[in-house]
Amino acid sequence: MRKPAFHISVLNSIKGILQMLRSERNFRLEVLALLINIFLIVYLKLSPEHAAIIFLVCFAVLSVEMLNTAIEKICDFVHPGFSEHIGLIKDIAAGAVLLLAFVSVIIALLIYPQYIFV
């Protein structure tokens, strides 16, 4: 099978992101968090280094959320009914998102006070 042209791959990736926005509540909340962070980066005039860290963490959370959703969709396709094993796989994938969300809050607590409490 031949690989699609690069621009088709990019369009397919955008389609996946748009599908996440349409169908996944947590992804929309995480995009809202990204928008709030963009506002704070501009309003508080974060250093480029701190802004880069915030962007990195925000996009990491969004990426892991997409991987979590992909794992859940594969599990549902492979085994549509209830299964403790599938449930455990889904829980582990969701746990990865939760861990990254926790570390993102810790990073925010380390960076933002330097600009708020000057």
PDB file of C-alpha atoms in Angstrom:
ATOM      1  CA  MET A   1       0.000   0.000   0.000  1.00  0.00           C
ATOM      2  CA  ARG A   2       1.306   3.401  -0.974  1.00  0.00           C
ATOM      3  CA  LYS A   3       1.666   6.153   1.615  1.00  0.00           C
ATOM      4  CA  PRO A   4      -0.606   9.162   1.091  1.00  0.00           C
ATOM      5  CA  ALA A   5       0.898  12.490   0.055  1.00  0.00           C
ATOM      6  CA  PHE A   6       2.200  14.621   2.910  1.00  0.00           C
ATOM      7  CA  HIS A   7      -0.602  17.180   2.643  1.00  0.00           C
ATOM      8  CA  ILE A   8      -3.178  14.369   2.851  1.00  0.00           C
ATOM      9  CA  SER A   9      -1.504  13.082   6.033  1.00  0.00           C
ATOM     10  CA  VAL A  10      -1.636  16.578   7.526  1.00  0.00           C
ATOM     11  CA  LEU A  11      -5.321  16.916   6.587  1.00  0.00           C
ATOM     12  CA  ASN A  12      -6.052  13.535   8.192  1.00  0.00           C
ATOM     13  CA  SER A  13      -4.275  14.659  11.365  1.00  0.00           C
ATOM     14  CA  ILE A  14      -6.343  17.845  11.463  1.00  0.00           C
ATOM     15  CA  LYS A  15      -9.465  15.733  10.952  1.00  0.00           C
ATOM     16  CA  GLY A  16      -8.468  13.714  14.028  1.00  0.00           C
ATOM     17  CA  ILE A  17      -7.987  16.846  16.127  1.00  0.00           C
ATOM     18  CA  LEU A  18     -11.358  18.224  15.006  1.00  0.00           C
ATOM     19  CA  GLN A  19     -13.004  14.898  15.862  1.00  0.00           C
ATOM     20  CA  MET A  20     -11.492  15.125  19.350  1.00  0.00           C
ATOM     21  CA  LEU A  21     -12.894  18.648  19.744  1.00  0.00           C
ATOM     22  CA  ARG A  22     -16.352  17.484  18.649  1.00  0.00           C
ATOM     23  CA  SER A  23     -16.557  14.325  20.700  1.00  0.00           C
ATOM     24  CA  GLU A  24     -14.307  14.491  23.766  1.00  0.00           C
ATOM     25  CA  ARG A  25     -15.288  16.702  26.712  1.00  0.00           C
ATOM     26  CA  ASN A  26     -11.940  16.336  28.493  1.00  0.00           C
ATOM     27  CA  PHE A  27     -10.075  17.369  25.352  1.00  0.00           C
ATOM     28  CA  ARG A  28     -12.214  20.519  25.099  1.00  0.00           C
ATOM     29  CA  LEU A  29     -11.475  21.321  28.752  1.00  0.00           C
ATOM     30  CA  GLU A  30      -7.761  20.840  28.122  1.00  0.00           C
ATOM     31  CA  VAL A  31      -7.943  23.135  25.078  1.00  0.00           C
ATOM     32  CA  LEU A  32      -9.644  25.700  27.337  1.00  0.00           C
ATOM     33  CA  ALA A  33      -6.742  25.312  29.781  1.00  0.00           C
ATOM     34  CA  LEU A  34      -4.335  25.919  26.881  1.00  0.00           C
ATOM     35  CA  LEU A  35      -6.203  29.114  25.943  1.00  0.00           C
ATOM     36  CA  ILE A  36      -6.111  30.326  29.559  1.00  0.00           C
ATOM     37  CA  ASN A  37      -2.386  29.619  29.647  1.00  0.00           C
ATOM     38  CA  ILE A  38      -1.851  31.530  26.400  1.00  0.00           C
ATOM     39  CA  PHE A  39      -3.669  34.487  27.961  1.00  0.00           C
ATOM     40  CA  LEU A  40      -1.525  34.242  31.114  1.00  0.00           C
ATOM     41  CA  ILE A  41       1.684  33.949  29.105  1.00  0.00           C
ATOM     42  CA  VAL A  42       0.863  37.185  27.276  1.00  0.00           C
ATOM     43  CA  TYR A  43      -0.702  39.060  30.227  1.00  0.00           C
ATOM     44  CA  LEU A  44       2.018  38.187  32.727  1.00  0.00           C
ATOM     45  CA  LYS A  45       4.798  38.537  30.107  1.00  0.00           C
ATOM     46  CA  LEU A  46       6.407  35.180  30.865  1.00  0.00           C
ATOM     47  CA  SER A  47      10.001  34.672  29.798  1.00  0.00           C
ATOM     48  CA  PRO A  48      10.438  32.676  26.591  1.00  0.00           C
ATOM     49  CA  GLU A  49      11.808  29.773  28.617  1.00  0.00           C
ATOM     50  CA  HIS A  50       8.828  29.670  30.970  1.00  0.00           C
ATOM     51  CA  ALA A  51       6.378  30.116  28.084  1.00  0.00           C
ATOM     52  CA  ALA A  52       8.027  27.208  26.267  1.00  0.00           C
ATOM     53  CA  ILE A  53       7.681  24.982  29.334  1.00  0.00           C
ATOM     54  CA  ILE A  54       3.988  25.885  29.689  1.00  0.00           C
ATOM     55  CA  PHE A  55       3.361  25.240  25.976  1.00  0.00           C
ATOM     56  CA  LEU A  56       5.235  21.947  26.124  1.00  0.00           C
ATOM     57  CA  VAL A  57       3.201  20.720  29.071  1.00  0.00           C
ATOM     58  CA  CYS A  58      -0.122  21.874  27.587  1.00  0.00           C
ATOM     59  CA  PHE A  59       0.506  20.165  24.267  1.00  0.00           C
ATOM     60  CA  ALA A  60       1.801  17.051  26.038  1.00  0.00           C
ATOM     61  CA  VAL A  61      -1.490  16.801  27.943  1.00  0.00           C
ATOM     62  CA  LEU A  62      -3.468  17.225  24.714  1.00  0.00           C
ATOM     63  CA  SER A  63      -1.336  14.604  22.950  1.00  0.00           C
ATOM     64  CA  VAL A  64      -1.636  12.056  25.741  1.00  0.00           C
ATOM     65  CA  GLU A  65      -5.400  12.677  25.861  1.00  0.00           C
ATOM     66  CA  MET A  66      -5.553  11.860  22.148  1.00  0.00           C
ATOM     67  CA  LEU A  67      -3.540   8.666  22.690  1.00  0.00           C
ATOM     68  CA  ASN A  68      -5.824   7.729  25.583  1.00  0.00           C
ATOM     69  CA  THR A  69      -8.879   8.193  23.375  1.00  0.00           C
ATOM     70  CA  ALA A  70      -7.271   6.140  20.597  1.00  0.00           C
ATOM     71  CA  ILE A  71      -6.563   3.307  23.057  1.00  0.00           C
ATOM     72  CA  GLU A  72     -10.154   3.442  24.314  1.00  0.00           C
ATOM     73  CA  LYS A  73     -11.524   3.340  20.744  1.00  0.00           C
ATOM     74  CA  ILE A  74      -9.306   0.364  19.850  1.00  0.00           C
ATOM     75  CA  CYS A  75     -10.410  -1.458  23.004  1.00  0.00           C
ATOM     76  CA  ASP A  76     -14.081  -0.803  22.212  1.00  0.00           C
ATOM     77  CA  PHE A  77     -13.567  -2.064  18.660  1.00  0.00           C
ATOM     78  CA  VAL A  78     -11.730  -5.212  19.701  1.00  0.00           C
ATOM     79  CA  HIS A  79     -14.068  -6.030  22.596  1.00  0.00           C
ATOM     80  CA  PRO A  80     -17.377  -4.096  22.453  1.00  0.00           C
ATOM     81  CA  GLY A  81     -18.826  -5.737  25.570  1.00  0.00           C
ATOM     82  CA  PHE A  82     -17.722  -5.347  29.172  1.00  0.00           C
ATOM     83  CA  SER A  83     -14.373  -6.865  30.069  1.00  0.00           C
ATOM     84  CA  GLU A  84     -12.342  -6.413  33.221  1.00  0.00           C
ATOM     85  CA  HIS A  85      -9.135  -6.680  31.187  1.00  0.00           C
ATOM     86  CA  ILE A  86     -10.256  -3.989  28.739  1.00  0.00           C
ATOM     87  CA  GLY A  87     -11.394  -1.843  31.661  1.00  0.00           C
ATOM     88  CA  LEU A  88      -7.946  -2.122  33.228  1.00  0.00           C
ATOM     89  CA  ILE A  89      -6.276  -1.132  29.951  1.00  0.00           C
ATOM     90  CA  LYS A  90      -8.543   1.923  29.711  1.00  0.00           C
ATOM     91  CA  ASP A  91      -7.883   2.835  33.351  1.00  0.00           C
ATOM     92  CA  ILE A  92      -4.123   2.660  32.813  1.00  0.00           C
ATOM     93  CA  ALA A  93      -4.345   4.901  29.737  1.00  0.00           C
ATOM     94  CA  ALA A  94      -6.526   7.383  31.624  1.00  0.00           C
ATOM     95  CA  GLY A  95      -4.038   7.267  34.498  1.00  0.00           C
ATOM     96  CA  ALA A  96      -1.297   8.445  32.140  1.00  0.00           C
ATOM     97  CA  VAL A  97      -3.360  11.537  31.347  1.00  0.00           C
ATOM     98  CA  LEU A  98      -4.035  12.135  35.031  1.00  0.00           C
ATOM     99  CA  LEU A  99      -0.336  11.909  35.934  1.00  0.00           C
ATOM    100  CA  LEU A 100       0.560  14.424  33.241  1.00  0.00           C
ATOM    101  CA  ALA A 101      -2.257  16.714  34.371  1.00  0.00           C
ATOM    102  CA  PHE A 102      -0.896  16.583  37.930  1.00  0.00           C
ATOM    103  CA  VAL A 103       2.631  17.451  36.836  1.00  0.00           C
ATOM    104  CA  SER A 104       1.268  20.287  34.683  1.00  0.00           C
ATOM    105  CA  VAL A 105      -0.396  21.806  37.745  1.00  0.00           C
ATOM    106  CA  ILE A 106       2.853  21.461  39.707  1.00  0.00           C
ATOM    107  CA  ILE A 107       4.766  23.178  36.897  1.00  0.00           C
ATOM    108  CA  ALA A 108       2.193  25.979  36.830  1.00  0.00           C
ATOM    109  CA  LEU A 109       2.551  26.387  40.605  1.00  0.00           C
ATOM    110  CA  LEU A 110       6.319  26.660  40.186  1.00  0.00           C
ATOM    111  CA  ILE A 111       6.210  29.192  37.338  1.00  0.00           C
ATOM    112  CA  TYR A 112       3.212  31.507  37.718  1.00  0.00           C
ATOM    113  CA  PRO A 113       3.782  32.753  41.290  1.00  0.00           C
ATOM    114  CA  GLN A 114       7.071  34.332  40.137  1.00  0.00           C
ATOM    115  CA  TYR A 115       5.013  36.629  37.892  1.00  0.00           C
ATOM    116  CA  ILE A 116       1.918  37.121  40.060  1.00  0.00           C
ATOM    117  CA  PHE A 117       3.566  37.845  43.431  1.00  0.00           C
ATOM    118  CA  VAL A 118       6.290  40.221  42.262  1.00  0.00           C
TER     119      VAL A 118
END
